[in-house]
Structures are given as C-alpha cells and as structure tokens.
PDB file of C-alpha atoms and ligand atoms in Angstrom:
ATOM      1  CA  UNK A 465      -9.488   0.741 -21.618  1.00 57.00           C
ATOM      2  CA  UNK A 466      -8.816  -2.566 -19.916  1.00 88.00           C
ATOM      3  CA  UNK A 467     -10.062  -1.748 -16.426  1.00 94.00           C
ATOM      4  CA  UNK A 468     -13.610  -1.279 -15.325  1.00 96.00           C
ATOM      5  CA  UNK A 469     -15.254  -2.056 -12.030  1.00 97.00           C
ATOM      6  CA  UNK A 470     -17.209  -5.257 -11.716  1.00 97.00           C
ATOM      7  CA  UNK A 471     -20.943  -4.599 -11.247  1.00 97.00           C
ATOM      8  CA  UNK A 472     -20.586  -5.456  -7.547  1.00 97.00           C
ATOM      9  CA  UNK A 473     -17.723  -3.059  -6.963  1.00 97.00           C
ATOM     10  CA  UNK A 474     -19.393  -0.349  -9.015  1.00 97.00           C
ATOM     11  CA  UNK A 475     -22.487  -0.721  -6.831  1.00 98.00           C
ATOM     12  CA  UNK A 476     -20.272  -0.393  -3.741  1.00 97.00           C
ATOM     13  CA  UNK A 477     -18.660   2.720  -5.146  1.00 98.00           C
ATOM     14  CA  UNK A 478     -22.035   4.230  -6.056  1.00 97.00           C
ATOM     15  CA  UNK A 479     -23.200   3.630  -2.487  1.00 97.00           C
ATOM     16  CA  UNK A 480     -20.029   5.228  -1.120  1.00 97.00           C
ATOM     17  CA  UNK A 481     -20.413   8.256  -3.369  1.00 97.00           C
ATOM     18  CA  UNK A 482     -23.810   8.956  -1.789  1.00 97.00           C
ATOM     19  CA  UNK A 483     -22.136   9.393   1.603  1.00 96.00           C
ATOM     20  CA  UNK A 484     -20.139  12.411   0.462  1.00 96.00           C
ATOM     21  CA  UNK A 485     -21.332  15.923  -0.366  1.00 95.00           C
ATOM     22  CA  UNK A 486     -19.424  15.712  -3.678  1.00 96.00           C
ATOM     23  CA  UNK A 487     -18.652  12.519  -5.548  1.00 95.00           C
ATOM     24  CA  UNK A 488     -15.036  13.612  -6.042  1.00 96.00           C
ATOM     25  CA  UNK A 489     -14.555  13.064  -2.309  1.00 97.00           C
ATOM     26  CA  UNK A 490     -14.914   9.305  -2.855  1.00 97.00           C
ATOM     27  CA  UNK A 491     -11.555   9.139  -4.606  1.00 98.00           C
ATOM     28  CA  UNK A 492      -9.652   7.315  -1.866  1.00 97.00           C
ATOM     29  CA  UNK A 493     -12.217   4.525  -1.437  1.00 96.00           C
ATOM     30  CA  UNK A 494     -12.526   4.281  -5.218  1.00 97.00           C
ATOM     31  CA  UNK A 495      -8.790   3.645  -5.431  1.00 97.00           C
ATOM     32  CA  UNK A 496      -9.085   1.009  -2.701  1.00 96.00           C
ATOM     33  CA  UNK A 497     -11.888  -0.748  -4.573  1.00 97.00           C
ATOM     34  CA  UNK A 498      -9.791  -0.784  -7.755  1.00 97.00           C
ATOM     35  CA  UNK A 499      -6.858  -2.198  -5.818  1.00 94.00           C
ATOM     36  CA  UNK A 500      -9.046  -4.899  -4.293  1.00 93.00           C
ATOM     37  CA  UNK A 501     -10.304  -5.874  -7.712  1.00 95.00           C
ATOM     38  CA  UNK A 502      -7.065  -5.855  -9.707  1.00 93.00           C
ATOM     39  CA  UNK A 503      -4.406  -6.359  -7.033  1.00 90.00           C
ATOM     40  CA  UNK A 504      -2.839  -3.019  -7.948  1.00 92.00           C
ATOM     41  CA  UNK A 505      -3.822   0.311  -9.457  1.00 96.00           C
ATOM     42  CA  UNK A 506      -2.695   0.981 -13.005  1.00 95.00           C
ATOM     43  CA  UNK A 507      -3.245   3.895 -15.366  1.00 95.00           C
ATOM     44  CA  UNK A 508      -6.400   2.387 -16.870  1.00 96.00           C
ATOM     45  CA  UNK A 509      -7.950   2.097 -13.422  1.00 97.00           C
ATOM     46  CA  UNK A 510      -7.112   5.739 -12.709  1.00 97.00           C
ATOM     47  CA  UNK A 511      -8.736   6.857 -15.964  1.00 97.00           C
ATOM     48  CA  UNK A 512     -11.833   4.784 -15.176  1.00 97.00           C
ATOM     49  CA  UNK A 513     -12.104   6.296 -11.709  1.00 98.00           C
ATOM     50  CA  UNK A 514     -11.582   9.793 -13.114  1.00 98.00           C
ATOM     51  CA  UNK A 515     -14.503   9.293 -15.510  1.00 97.00           C
ATOM     52  CA  UNK A 516     -16.796   8.053 -12.743  1.00 98.00           C
ATOM     53  CA  UNK A 517     -15.899  10.858 -10.344  1.00 98.00           C
ATOM     54  CA  UNK A 518     -15.777  13.647 -12.956  1.00 97.00           C
ATOM     55  CA  UNK A 519     -12.179  14.602 -12.192  1.00 97.00           C
ATOM     56  CA  UNK A 520      -9.131  14.668 -14.420  1.00 97.00           C
ATOM     57  CA  UNK A 521      -6.873  11.594 -14.605  1.00 96.00           C
ATOM     58  CA  UNK A 522      -4.082  13.922 -13.423  1.00 97.00           C
ATOM     59  CA  UNK A 523      -6.043  14.589 -10.227  1.00 97.00           C
ATOM     60  CA  UNK A 524      -6.397  10.843  -9.614  1.00 97.00           C
ATOM     61  CA  UNK A 525      -2.705  10.302 -10.325  1.00 96.00           C
ATOM     62  CA  UNK A 526      -1.784  13.133  -7.968  1.00 96.00           C
ATOM     63  CA  UNK A 527      -3.746  11.621  -5.090  1.00 96.00           C
ATOM     64  CA  UNK A 528      -2.607   8.078  -5.900  1.00 95.00           C
ATOM     65  CA  UNK A 529       1.049   9.059  -5.990  1.00 92.00           C
ATOM     66  CA  UNK A 530       0.786  10.950  -2.663  1.00 92.00           C
ATOM     67  CA  UNK A 531      -0.188   7.817  -0.748  1.00 88.00           C
ATOM     68  CA  UNK A 532       2.464   5.137  -0.465  1.00 79.00           C
ATOM     69  CA  UNK A 533       0.119   2.374   0.629  1.00 81.00           C
ATOM     70  CA  UNK A 534      -1.624   1.850  -2.699  1.00 89.00           C
ATOM     71  CA  UNK A 535      -0.164  -0.999  -4.688  1.00 91.00           C
ATOM     72  CA  UNK A 536       1.558  -0.107  -7.942  1.00 91.00           C
ATOM     73  CA  UNK A 537       1.885  -2.489 -10.884  1.00 92.00           C
ATOM     74  CA  UNK A 538       4.880  -4.731 -10.260  1.00 92.00           C
ATOM     75  CA  UNK A 539       4.481  -4.695  -6.493  1.00 93.00           C
ATOM     76  CA  UNK A 540       5.537  -7.966  -4.904  1.00 94.00           C
ATOM     77  CA  UNK A 541       3.218 -10.439  -3.223  1.00 93.00           C
ATOM     78  CA  UNK A 542       4.282  -8.887   0.085  1.00 95.00           C
ATOM     79  CA  UNK A 543       4.537  -5.116   0.299  1.00 94.00           C
ATOM     80  CA  UNK A 544       6.872  -4.509   3.237  1.00 96.00           C
ATOM     81  CA  UNK A 545       6.656  -0.958   4.536  1.00 96.00           C
ATOM     82  CA  UNK A 546       9.082   0.213   7.192  1.00 97.00           C
ATOM     83  CA  UNK A 547       8.080   3.237   9.227  1.00 97.00           C
ATOM     84  CA  UNK A 548      10.872   5.801   9.223  1.00 96.00           C
ATOM     85  CA  UNK A 549       9.248   8.588  11.235  1.00 97.00           C
ATOM     86  CA  UNK A 550      10.920   9.819  14.426  1.00 97.00           C
ATOM     87  CA  UNK A 551       9.533   7.450  17.106  1.00 97.00           C
ATOM     88  CA  UNK A 552      10.375   4.418  14.974  1.00 98.00           C
ATOM     89  CA  UNK A 553      13.680   5.993  13.906  1.00 98.00           C
ATOM     90  CA  UNK A 554      14.642   6.474  17.550  1.00 97.00           C
ATOM     91  CA  UNK A 555      13.929   2.793  18.168  1.00 97.00           C
ATOM     92  CA  UNK A 556      16.080   1.650  15.246  1.00 97.00           C
ATOM     93  CA  UNK A 557      13.954   1.596  12.102  1.00 98.00           C
ATOM     94  CA  UNK A 558      17.029   2.285   9.956  1.00 98.00           C
ATOM     95  CA  UNK A 559      18.663  -0.889  11.272  1.00 98.00           C
ATOM     96  CA  UNK A 560      15.465  -2.871  10.634  1.00 98.00           C
ATOM     97  CA  UNK A 561      15.252  -1.445   7.125  1.00 98.00           C
ATOM     98  CA  UNK A 562      18.939  -2.267   6.498  1.00 98.00           C
ATOM     99  CA  UNK A 563      18.397  -5.832   7.706  1.00 98.00           C
ATOM    100  CA  UNK A 564      15.419  -6.245   5.369  1.00 98.00           C
ATOM    101  CA  UNK A 565      17.333  -4.728   2.474  1.00 98.00           C
ATOM    102  CA  UNK A 566      20.301  -6.993   3.109  1.00 98.00           C
ATOM    103  CA  UNK A 567      18.229 -10.167   3.540  1.00 97.00           C
ATOM    104  CA  UNK A 568      16.135  -9.464   0.446  1.00 98.00           C
ATOM    105  CA  UNK A 569      18.955  -8.089  -1.699  1.00 97.00           C
ATOM    106  CA  UNK A 570      16.891  -5.092  -2.774  1.00 97.00           C
ATOM    107  CA  UNK A 571      16.809  -1.387  -2.069  1.00 96.00           C
ATOM    108  CA  UNK A 572      14.082   1.150  -1.508  1.00 94.00           C
ATOM    109  CA  UNK A 573      11.002   0.729  -3.739  1.00 92.00           C
ATOM    110  CA  UNK A 574      12.490  -2.359  -5.351  1.00 96.00           C
ATOM    111  CA  UNK A 575      10.959  -5.804  -5.776  1.00 96.00           C
ATOM    112  CA  UNK A 576      12.760  -9.125  -5.464  1.00 97.00           C
ATOM    113  CA  UNK A 577      13.300 -11.014  -8.712  1.00 96.00           C
ATOM    114  CA  UNK A 578      10.898 -13.742  -7.603  1.00 95.00           C
ATOM    115  CA  UNK A 579       8.143 -11.141  -7.174  1.00 94.00           C
ATOM    116  CA  UNK A 580       7.677 -11.986  -3.507  1.00 96.00           C
ATOM    117  CA  UNK A 581       8.720  -8.770  -1.752  1.00 97.00           C
ATOM    118  CA  UNK A 582       8.647  -5.035  -2.374  1.00 96.00           C
ATOM    119  CA  UNK A 583      10.441  -2.884   0.187  1.00 97.00           C
ATOM    120  CA  UNK A 584       9.459   0.660   1.070  1.00 94.00           C
ATOM    121  CA  UNK A 585      10.263   3.280   3.677  1.00 95.00           C
ATOM    122  CA  UNK A 586       7.131   5.133   4.709  1.00 94.00           C
ATOM    123  CA  UNK A 587       5.990   7.781   7.130  1.00 93.00           C
ATOM    124  CA  UNK A 588       4.171   7.089  10.393  1.00 95.00           C
ATOM    125  CA  UNK A 589       1.982   3.989  10.357  1.00 95.00           C
ATOM    126  CA  UNK A 590       0.059   5.243  13.402  1.00 95.00           C
ATOM    127  CA  UNK A 591       1.454   2.621  15.733  1.00 96.00           C
ATOM    128  CA  UNK A 592       4.188   4.708  17.344  1.00 96.00           C
ATOM    129  CA  UNK A 593       3.756   3.030  20.734  1.00 96.00           C
ATOM    130  CA  UNK A 594       4.937  -0.244  19.247  1.00 97.00           C
ATOM    131  CA  UNK A 595       7.945   1.070  17.335  1.00 97.00           C
ATOM    132  CA  UNK A 596       9.584  -0.203  15.249  1.00 98.00           C
ATOM    133  CA  UNK A 597       6.508  -0.863  13.163  1.00 97.00           C
ATOM    134  CA  UNK A 598       6.334  -2.667   9.832  1.00 97.00           C
ATOM    135  CA  UNK A 599       3.291  -3.060   7.668  1.00 96.00           C
ATOM    136  CA  UNK A 600       3.193  -6.146   5.464  1.00 96.00           C
ATOM    137  CA  UNK A 601       0.207  -5.866   3.133  1.00 91.00           C
ATOM    138  CA  UNK A 602      -2.648  -5.135   5.554  1.00 89.00           C
ATOM    139  CA  UNK A 603      -0.960  -6.466   8.704  1.00 95.00           C
ATOM    140  CA  UNK A 604       1.233  -4.757  11.267  1.00 97.00           C
ATOM    141  CA  UNK A 605       4.334  -6.344  12.731  1.00 98.00           C
ATOM    142  CA  UNK A 606       5.285  -4.407  15.823  1.00 98.00           C
ATOM    143  CA  UNK A 607       8.233  -3.954  18.181  1.00 98.00           C
ATOM    144  CA  UNK A 608      10.520  -5.245  15.438  1.00 98.00           C
ATOM    145  CA  UNK A 609      14.243  -5.598  16.031  1.00 98.00           C
ATOM    146  CA  UNK A 610      16.795  -6.208  13.264  1.00 98.00           C
ATOM    147  CA  UNK A 611      17.604  -9.682  14.555  1.00 98.00           C
ATOM    148  CA  UNK A 612      13.947 -10.696  14.023  1.00 98.00           C
ATOM    149  CA  UNK A 613      14.050  -9.946  10.302  1.00 98.00           C
ATOM    150  CA  UNK A 614      15.211 -13.381   9.055  1.00 97.00           C
ATOM    151  CA  UNK A 615      12.432 -15.105  11.003  1.00 97.00           C
ATOM    152  CA  UNK A 616       9.810 -12.628   9.777  1.00 97.00           C
ATOM    153  CA  UNK A 617      10.840 -13.265   6.175  1.00 97.00           C
ATOM    154  CA  UNK A 618      10.998 -17.022   6.713  1.00 96.00           C
ATOM    155  CA  UNK A 619       7.397 -17.019   7.941  1.00 95.00           C
ATOM    156  CA  UNK A 620       6.253 -14.903   5.019  1.00 95.00           C
ATOM    157  CA  UNK A 621       8.018 -17.156   2.516  1.00 93.00           C
ATOM    158  CA  UNK A 622       6.369 -20.130   4.145  1.00 89.00           C
ATOM    159  CA  UNK A 623       3.001 -18.425   3.943  1.00 65.00           C
ATOM    160  CA  UNK A 624       2.678 -18.548   7.738  1.00 51.00           C
TER     161      UNK A 624
HETATM  162  S1  FES B 568       6.499   6.714  14.093  1.00 70.22           S
HETATM  163 FE1  FES B 568       6.442   4.676  13.418  1.00 70.22          FE
HETATM  164  S2  FES B 568       4.369   4.130  13.627  1.00 70.22           S
HETATM  165 FE2  FES B 568       4.403   6.232  14.160  1.00 70.22          FE
END
C-alpha cells in the first residue's frame, strides 16, 4: 500500500474520531485529510482509511463517489465546478458551463491536456443567492455570467 497518513495527520484523525460516537462517522473528514496530504484520493488512500475506521473499502468508495467535491486522481490544478441546480439554472448556469467548456475545449468531468483545469457540473453549492455560482478548488466565484468566463480563466492561468 503506497498511502498512509503522516503522523501529524493521523494524530488529527485520531482526535477527530474521538468527537464521534462511532469512529466510522469520521469518514468524511478522513477523506479530506487524505486529500490534503496527497492532493487527491486514490484507491490506496481509501483502503488505508477503511482499515483505520473498521469499514470495508467498498463503503469508503461508496461515500467517496457520492460526493463530487473530493479530488480524484488526474484532477487538474483547478477543479472548476459549475452549479446546475434550479436557482443557478434559472440564472444561466448552462450558458456559463457551455462557455467554460468551449474556452477550455473539454467536456463534463474532463481535464485539459495541460492538467490545469477539470470541469464538472455539480448540485447546489449553497450559494443560491449569488447564482450563478462556480467553485474553483476551495473558492467561490459568484454572480457569474458567460461573458466573464474568459477573464476568470485568464486570471486562473496567471495564478491571480
Ligand atoms: S442553486 Fe446554485 S448555489 Fe444553490
């Protein structure tokens, strides 16, 4: 197995586990800690977490695959998630998504050849009042219009 938590992250996870009535309930934060450590969550990380939490690897995979926000292997430097739930849809999220897809030359769940961007459509990002909402890694970009897409990507490419 090629993944194991660093001693610091394992100590964090052990402290988190104590907050829950059952250690299996710490699965989501355990996945987050693995993602922080490795930049994404691969199968080895899921097996490691399963062993720590006394659950099956299939259980970890099931939870991991339910949530779109965890980074998969091969995810680009910028994970661009476009909310497609009704409030954002009514404010034009399809057009924003199409503009991103066109500018990047990729479709849903694809990554640009240079490894910079992965594009996803996701459900509500809990910022409905500022539709259309994008999430780029851990940051929100709100009130997005299709015509803003080139500038958003330019700033990301420039690291701004
Ligand atoms: S519907 Fe888009 S953030 Fe809630």
